Short mmCIF file of C-alpha atoms and ligand atoms in Angstrom, two decimals:
data_model
loop_
_atom_site.label_atom_id
_atom_site.label_comp_id
_atom_site.label_asym_id
_atom_site.label_seq_id
_atom_site.Cartn_x
_atom_site.Cartn_y
_atom_site.Cartn_z
CA UNK A 1215 -0.28 26.35 3.52
CA UNK A 1216 1.09 26.72 0.00
CA UNK A 1217 0.76 24.08 -2.71
CA UNK A 1218 2.31 23.97 -6.15
CA UNK A 1219 0.27 22.40 -8.91
CA UNK A 1220 1.88 19.57 -10.80
CA UNK A 1221 0.58 17.58 -13.69
CA UNK A 1222 0.89 13.80 -13.32
CA UNK A 1223 -0.68 11.19 -15.50
CA UNK A 1224 -3.49 13.48 -16.63
CA UNK A 1225 -4.57 14.37 -13.09
CA UNK A 1226 -3.64 17.64 -11.46
CA UNK A 1227 -2.05 16.78 -8.17
CA UNK A 1228 -0.90 19.32 -5.69
CA UNK A 1229 2.49 19.08 -4.11
CA UNK A 1230 2.85 20.23 -0.58
CA UNK A 1231 5.65 22.72 -0.01
CA UNK A 1232 6.67 21.99 3.53
CA UNK A 1233 8.97 24.98 3.69
CA UNK A 1234 5.97 27.34 3.41
CA UNK A 1235 3.51 25.55 5.52
CA UNK A 1236 1.92 26.35 8.82
CA UNK A 1237 1.73 22.90 10.42
CA UNK A 1238 -1.14 23.85 12.76
CA UNK A 1239 -3.27 24.65 9.83
CA UNK A 1240 -2.64 21.53 7.85
CA UNK A 1241 -2.93 19.46 10.98
CA UNK A 1242 -6.40 20.62 11.83
CA UNK A 1243 -7.49 20.38 8.15
CA UNK A 1244 -6.28 16.76 7.97
CA UNK A 1245 -7.89 15.89 11.31
CA UNK A 1246 -11.18 17.28 10.00
CA UNK A 1247 -10.77 15.44 6.70
CA UNK A 1248 -10.42 12.13 8.53
CA UNK A 1249 -13.46 12.81 10.72
CA UNK A 1250 -15.63 13.94 7.81
CA UNK A 1251 -14.47 11.13 5.54
CA UNK A 1252 -12.82 13.32 2.97
CA UNK A 1253 -10.15 10.73 2.77
CA UNK A 1254 -10.94 7.86 0.40
CA UNK A 1255 -9.32 4.79 -1.07
CA UNK A 1256 -8.13 3.81 -4.55
CA UNK A 1257 -7.24 0.20 -5.33
CA UNK A 1258 -4.43 -1.03 -7.49
CA UNK A 1259 -4.52 -4.62 -8.89
CA UNK A 1260 -1.73 -7.08 -8.06
CA UNK A 1261 -1.63 -9.41 -10.99
CA UNK A 1262 -0.41 -12.98 -11.52
CA UNK A 1263 2.43 -13.02 -14.01
CA UNK A 1264 1.49 -16.47 -15.26
CA UNK A 1265 -2.03 -15.83 -16.37
CA UNK A 1266 -2.71 -12.14 -15.88
CA UNK A 1267 -5.48 -12.81 -13.28
CA UNK A 1268 -6.25 -10.50 -10.43
CA UNK A 1269 -4.29 -11.94 -7.53
CA UNK A 1270 -4.83 -9.14 -5.04
CA UNK A 1271 -5.50 -5.42 -4.51
CA UNK A 1272 -3.55 -2.78 -2.64
CA UNK A 1273 -5.53 0.01 -0.93
CA UNK A 1274 -3.98 3.50 -1.45
CA UNK A 1275 -5.37 6.52 0.40
CA UNK A 1276 -6.26 9.92 -1.12
CA UNK A 1277 -7.33 13.18 0.42
CA UNK A 1278 -10.13 15.06 -1.33
CA UNK A 1279 -9.05 18.56 -0.23
CA UNK A 1280 -11.78 21.26 -0.37
CA UNK A 1281 -9.53 23.80 -2.05
CA UNK A 1282 -6.70 21.84 -3.63
CA UNK A 1283 -8.52 18.83 -5.05
CA UNK A 1284 -7.40 15.22 -4.71
CA UNK A 1285 -4.00 15.00 -2.95
CA UNK A 1286 -1.79 11.91 -3.21
CA UNK A 1287 -0.52 10.33 0.02
CA UNK A 1288 3.06 11.59 -0.29
CA UNK A 1289 1.73 15.08 0.41
CA UNK A 1290 0.06 14.28 3.69
CA UNK A 1291 1.29 10.97 5.08
CA UNK A 1292 4.51 12.52 6.45
CA UNK A 1293 2.41 15.16 8.23
CA UNK A 1294 0.11 12.51 9.60
CA UNK A 1295 3.08 10.53 10.88
CA UNK A 1296 4.64 13.53 12.53
CA UNK A 1297 1.40 14.58 14.28
CA UNK A 1298 0.10 11.12 15.23
CA UNK A 1299 -2.90 11.63 12.95
CA UNK A 1300 -1.62 8.52 11.13
CA UNK A 1301 -3.31 6.52 13.92
CA UNK A 1302 -6.94 7.53 13.12
CA UNK A 1303 -6.17 7.80 9.41
CA UNK A 1304 -4.67 4.30 9.34
CA UNK A 1305 -7.66 2.87 11.18
CA UNK A 1306 -10.06 4.53 8.76
CA UNK A 1307 -8.07 3.02 5.88
CA UNK A 1308 -7.99 -0.49 7.36
CA UNK A 1309 -11.70 -0.41 8.25
CA UNK A 1310 -12.84 0.95 4.91
CA UNK A 1311 -10.58 -1.46 2.88
CA UNK A 1312 -11.97 -4.44 4.84
CA UNK A 1313 -15.54 -3.22 4.32
CA UNK A 1314 -15.02 -2.97 0.55
CA UNK A 1315 -13.04 -6.23 0.35
CA UNK A 1316 -15.84 -8.14 2.12
CA UNK A 1317 -18.34 -6.80 -0.46
CA UNK A 1318 -16.13 -8.10 -3.34
CA UNK A 1319 -15.62 -11.45 -1.68
CA UNK A 1320 -19.36 -11.92 -1.05
CA UNK A 1321 -20.53 -10.95 -4.52
CA UNK A 1322 -17.85 -11.83 -7.03
CA UNK A 1323 -16.26 -15.11 -7.95
CA UNK A 1324 -13.33 -13.19 -9.43
CA UNK A 1325 -12.72 -11.19 -6.25
CA UNK A 1326 -9.07 -10.78 -5.52
CA UNK A 1327 -7.59 -13.41 -3.15
CA UNK A 1328 -5.82 -10.89 -0.87
CA UNK A 1329 -6.13 -7.38 0.30
CA UNK A 1330 -2.88 -5.39 0.91
CA UNK A 1331 -3.03 -2.40 3.28
CA UNK A 1332 -0.18 -0.02 4.05
CA UNK A 1333 0.68 0.52 7.78
CA UNK A 1334 3.12 2.91 9.36
CA UNK A 1335 5.39 1.79 12.16
CA UNK A 1336 3.80 4.50 14.30
CA UNK A 1337 0.49 2.63 14.14
CA UNK A 1338 2.16 -0.67 15.17
CA UNK A 1339 3.45 0.99 18.35
CA UNK A 1340 -0.13 1.59 19.60
CA UNK A 1341 -0.73 -1.04 22.30
CA UNK A 1342 -4.21 -1.85 21.00
CA UNK A 1343 -3.44 -2.06 17.27
CA UNK A 1344 -3.82 -5.82 17.02
CA UNK A 1345 -7.04 -5.67 18.97
CA UNK A 1346 -8.30 -2.99 16.57
CA UNK A 1347 -7.39 -5.18 13.55
CA UNK A 1348 -9.10 -8.28 15.06
CA UNK A 1349 -12.23 -6.17 15.73
CA UNK A 1350 -12.40 -4.77 12.19
CA UNK A 1351 -11.93 -8.24 10.64
CA UNK A 1352 -14.76 -9.60 12.73
CA UNK A 1353 -17.08 -6.63 12.05
CA UNK A 1354 -16.67 -7.04 8.28
CA UNK A 1355 -16.33 -10.82 8.24
CA UNK A 1356 -12.93 -10.82 6.51
CA UNK A 1357 -10.62 -13.79 6.95
CA UNK A 1358 -7.29 -12.73 8.56
CA UNK A 1359 -5.35 -14.97 6.19
CA UNK A 1360 -6.52 -12.82 3.19
CA UNK A 1361 -5.07 -9.62 4.60
CA UNK A 1362 -1.45 -8.50 4.05
CA UNK A 1363 -0.04 -5.56 5.99
CA UNK A 1364 2.67 -3.65 4.10
CA UNK A 1365 5.33 -1.87 6.13
CA UNK A 1366 7.48 0.67 4.29
CA UNK A 1367 11.01 -0.37 4.79
CA UNK A 1368 12.56 3.11 4.89
CA UNK A 1369 10.26 4.02 7.74
CA UNK A 1370 10.74 0.83 9.57
CA UNK A 1371 14.15 1.68 11.05
CA UNK A 1372 12.71 2.20 14.49
CA UNK A 1373 10.49 -0.81 14.29
CA UNK A 1374 11.85 -2.30 17.58
CA UNK A 1375 8.82 -1.80 19.84
CA UNK A 1376 6.51 -2.69 16.97
CA UNK A 1377 7.88 -6.21 16.48
CA UNK A 1378 5.72 -7.62 19.31
CA UNK A 1379 2.65 -6.23 17.50
CA UNK A 1380 3.77 -7.87 14.24
CA UNK A 1381 4.01 -11.16 16.08
CA UNK A 1382 0.44 -10.70 17.45
CA UNK A 1383 -0.90 -9.81 14.02
CA UNK A 1384 0.70 -12.89 12.54
CA UNK A 1385 -0.75 -15.00 15.26
CA UNK A 1386 -4.19 -13.66 14.21
CA UNK A 1387 -3.37 -15.02 10.75
CA UNK A 1388 -2.44 -11.80 8.90
CA UNK A 1389 0.61 -11.67 6.67
CA UNK A 1390 3.41 -9.05 6.87
CA UNK A 1391 5.01 -7.57 3.74
CA UNK A 1392 8.12 -5.39 3.60
CA UNK A 1393 7.38 -2.56 1.14
CA UNK A 1394 9.98 -0.78 -1.07
CA UNK A 1395 12.17 -3.78 -0.42
CA UNK A 1396 15.87 -3.13 -0.89
CA UNK A 1397 15.80 0.60 -0.36
CA UNK A 1398 16.10 0.68 3.41
CA UNK A 1399 19.45 1.17 5.15
CA UNK A 1400 19.09 -2.13 7.08
CA UNK A 1401 17.11 -4.36 4.75
CA UNK A 1402 18.62 -7.64 5.83
CA UNK A 1403 18.50 -6.67 9.51
CA UNK A 1404 14.78 -6.01 9.22
CA UNK A 1405 14.21 -9.27 7.33
CA UNK A 1406 16.09 -11.10 10.12
CA UNK A 1407 14.40 -9.31 13.11
CA UNK A 1408 10.79 -9.07 11.86
CA UNK A 1409 8.29 -11.84 11.22
CA UNK A 1410 7.87 -11.36 7.46
CA UNK A 1411 5.85 -13.31 4.77
CA UNK A 1412 6.35 -11.18 1.68
CA UNK A 1413 8.71 -8.66 0.17
CA UNK A 1414 7.79 -6.05 -2.45
CA UNK A 1415 10.68 -5.33 -4.77
CA UNK A 1416 11.01 -1.61 -5.00
CA UNK A 1417 10.24 -0.14 -8.38
CA UNK A 1418 13.75 1.26 -8.80
CA UNK A 1419 14.91 -2.36 -9.07
CA UNK A 1420 11.81 -3.60 -10.99
CA UNK A 1421 12.61 -0.97 -13.67
CA UNK A 1422 16.28 -1.78 -13.94
CA UNK A 1423 15.50 -4.99 -15.81
CA UNK A 1424 17.40 -4.14 -18.95
CA UNK A 1425 20.46 -6.43 -18.87
CA UNK A 1426 20.85 -8.95 -16.10
CA UNK A 1427 18.81 -7.25 -13.36
CA UNK A 1428 21.09 -8.49 -10.57
CA UNK A 1429 19.09 -6.99 -7.70
CA UNK A 1430 15.72 -8.31 -8.94
CA UNK A 1431 17.36 -11.70 -9.44
CA UNK A 1432 19.04 -11.70 -5.99
CA UNK A 1433 15.83 -10.64 -4.20
CA UNK A 1434 13.78 -13.50 -5.70
CA UNK A 1435 16.52 -15.94 -4.77
CA UNK A 1436 16.59 -14.53 -1.27
CA UNK A 1437 12.81 -14.77 -0.97
CA UNK A 1438 12.78 -18.33 -2.23
CA UNK A 1439 15.52 -19.33 0.22
CA UNK A 1440 13.61 -17.84 3.08
CA UNK A 1441 10.25 -19.17 1.97
CA UNK A 1442 8.78 -15.62 1.31
CA UNK A 1443 6.39 -14.47 -1.32
CA UNK A 1444 7.88 -11.82 -3.66
CA UNK A 1445 5.93 -9.10 -5.55
CA UNK A 1446 7.50 -6.83 -8.12
CA UNK A 1447 6.23 -3.24 -7.90
CA UNK A 1448 6.16 -0.51 -10.50
CA UNK A 1449 6.08 -2.72 -13.63
CA UNK A 1450 5.59 -0.26 -16.50
CA UNK A 1451 6.49 -2.25 -19.64
CA UNK A 1452 5.78 -5.73 -21.08
CA UNK A 1453 9.59 -6.34 -21.21
CA UNK A 1454 9.85 -5.76 -17.51
CA UNK A 1455 6.91 -8.10 -16.81
CA UNK A 1456 8.44 -10.84 -18.98
CA UNK A 1457 11.89 -10.54 -17.43
CA UNK A 1458 10.51 -10.65 -13.87
CA UNK A 1459 8.38 -13.63 -14.75
CA UNK A 1460 11.41 -15.43 -16.14
CA UNK A 1461 13.38 -14.60 -13.03
CA UNK A 1462 10.69 -16.42 -10.99
CA UNK A 1463 8.38 -13.66 -9.77
CA UNK A 1464 4.78 -14.90 -9.69
CA UNK A 1465 2.96 -11.61 -9.00
CA UNK A 1466 3.51 -7.97 -9.92
CA UNK A 1467 1.91 -4.56 -9.78
CA UNK A 1468 2.30 -1.48 -11.93
CA UNK A 1469 0.93 0.85 -14.60
CA UNK A 1470 1.63 -1.84 -17.27
CA UNK A 1471 -1.25 -3.81 -15.71
CA UNK A 1472 -3.42 -1.15 -14.10
CA UNK A 1473 -3.20 2.18 -12.29
CA UNK A 1474 -4.86 2.59 -8.91
CA UNK A 1475 -8.64 2.95 -9.61
CA UNK A 1476 -11.80 3.75 -7.59
CA UNK A 1477 -13.46 0.65 -6.04
CA UNK A 1478 -16.40 0.91 -8.55
CA UNK A 1479 -14.04 0.47 -11.47
CA UNK A 1480 -12.40 -2.63 -9.96
CA UNK A 1481 -15.99 -4.01 -9.33
CA UNK A 1482 -16.70 -3.60 -13.02
CA UNK A 1483 -13.50 -5.44 -13.89
CA UNK A 1484 -14.66 -8.27 -11.67
CA UNK A 1485 -17.88 -8.42 -13.69
CA UNK A 1486 -15.89 -8.85 -16.88
CA UNK A 1487 -15.31 -5.40 -18.20
CA UNK A 1488 -11.71 -4.62 -19.30
CA UNK A 1489 -9.66 -2.60 -16.77
P1 LIG B 1636 3.63 2.31 -2.03
O1 LIG B 1636 2.98 1.58 -0.94
O2 LIG B 1636 5.01 1.90 -2.47
O3 LIG B 1636 2.59 2.27 -3.23
C1 LIG B 1636 2.89 2.23 -4.58
C2 LIG B 1636 2.90 3.61 -5.13
O4 LIG B 1636 3.42 3.60 -6.45
C3 LIG B 1636 1.50 4.22 -5.31
O5 LIG B 1636 1.53 5.66 -5.23
C4 LIG B 1636 1.11 3.82 -6.73
O6 LIG B 1636 0.12 4.63 -7.32
C5 LIG B 1636 2.45 4.01 -7.37
N1 LIG B 1636 2.61 3.09 -8.57
C6 LIG B 1636 1.96 1.96 -8.83
N2 LIG B 1636 2.36 1.45 -10.00
C7 LIG B 1636 3.30 2.25 -10.52
C8 LIG B 1636 4.14 2.25 -11.71
O7 LIG B 1636 4.05 1.38 -12.57
N3 LIG B 1636 4.98 3.30 -11.86
C9 LIG B 1636 5.06 4.28 -10.95
N4 LIG B 1636 5.92 5.30 -11.22
N5 LIG B 1636 4.35 4.37 -9.81
C10 LIG B 1636 3.45 3.37 -9.58
P2 LIG B 1636 0.55 6.50 -4.25
O8 LIG B 1636 -0.83 5.90 -4.28
O9 LIG B 1636 0.78 7.90 -4.56
O10 LIG B 1636 1.18 6.19 -2.82
C11 LIG B 1636 2.42 6.59 -2.39
C12 LIG B 1636 2.80 6.01 -1.11
O11 LIG B 1636 2.04 6.50 0.00
C13 LIG B 1636 2.66 4.48 -0.98
O12 LIG B 1636 3.74 3.86 -1.66
C14 LIG B 1636 2.67 4.28 0.51
O13 LIG B 1636 4.01 4.28 1.00
C15 LIG B 1636 1.94 5.56 0.99
N6 LIG B 1636 0.56 5.22 1.30
C16 LIG B 1636 -0.52 5.15 0.46
N7 LIG B 1636 -1.61 4.76 1.15
C17 LIG B 1636 -1.27 4.64 2.45
C18 LIG B 1636 -2.03 4.35 3.61
O14 LIG B 1636 -3.23 4.10 3.68
N8 LIG B 1636 -1.29 4.31 4.81
C19 LIG B 1636 0.04 4.57 4.83
N9 LIG B 1636 0.73 4.54 5.96
N10 LIG B 1636 0.78 4.87 3.77
C20 LIG B 1636 0.11 4.91 2.52
CA1 LIG B 1637 2.59 -0.37 -0.40
CA1 LIG B 1638 6.27 0.25 -2.51
CA1 LIG B 1639 6.51 3.82 -0.90
#
């Protein structure tokens, strides 16, 4: 497979060029990476807009590739979804995030209240997904009510068969969040058809807060009318944070507050070090 190097935020990331790839190759490499734990998690704080406190964390997966270095998820999640490897990958992510979250909750008063984990619709179509989740929560001693499952809206078009799983997960006490909210082609349909607790305003709307920010304003009104929690993603400036707060958003996420960091760095933050 061919990769093109690209500089992003001081880190060299490698962008997968799917036109030049041999899927069989990447597929077996990714399968091996999952089995040998060469995938790992970074955590991005979700912050309260009122007092700046750590309200939650989102787990974000990375692949430490033997030749290409650390790869961001956009370079391998699509492959994982096409090949079904997203199922073992997603289970690794959920299990590892719960393990880490349990450690934080046990040892730190300032541990985040909630853990957000990304889930692909493909995973939700596995008949035993809710059983897997219940088992992992029990193994690690994590309360279901502190876990939020984020479903990317643009991928959720074929959510139909997964809706039953969402109901089961909710019955267990987990919360469901619609990620990249507002970017899907059937946003309101999804909101109507799925059991949802939270929406994450896509960063394209978060960042369009110069002027009246009509989409950000409409989404918080919609969320409030439906009794949903709303999070603004991709906040990069203090002006954006202030406008979102004044619109009524209570929590937000973005480089303005903190980038995704290794677990150890977040642990330091919980012990009082600046992020
Ligand atoms: P996402 O769930 O929408 O996650 C937010 C992405 O935006 C992350 O990229 C994060 O690093 C980035 N981000 C956060 N704050 C800012 C900001 O202020 N400005 C900008 N420009 N970007 C910001 P990342 O970690 O590369 O993840 C990309 C996507 O990969 C995620 O988007 C999610 O859809 C997917 N993903 C990540 N981890 C997993 C996973 O474990 N399972 C599944 N199925 N998908 C995952
Ligand atoms: Ca997400
Ligand atoms: Ca998102
Ligand atoms: Ca996304």
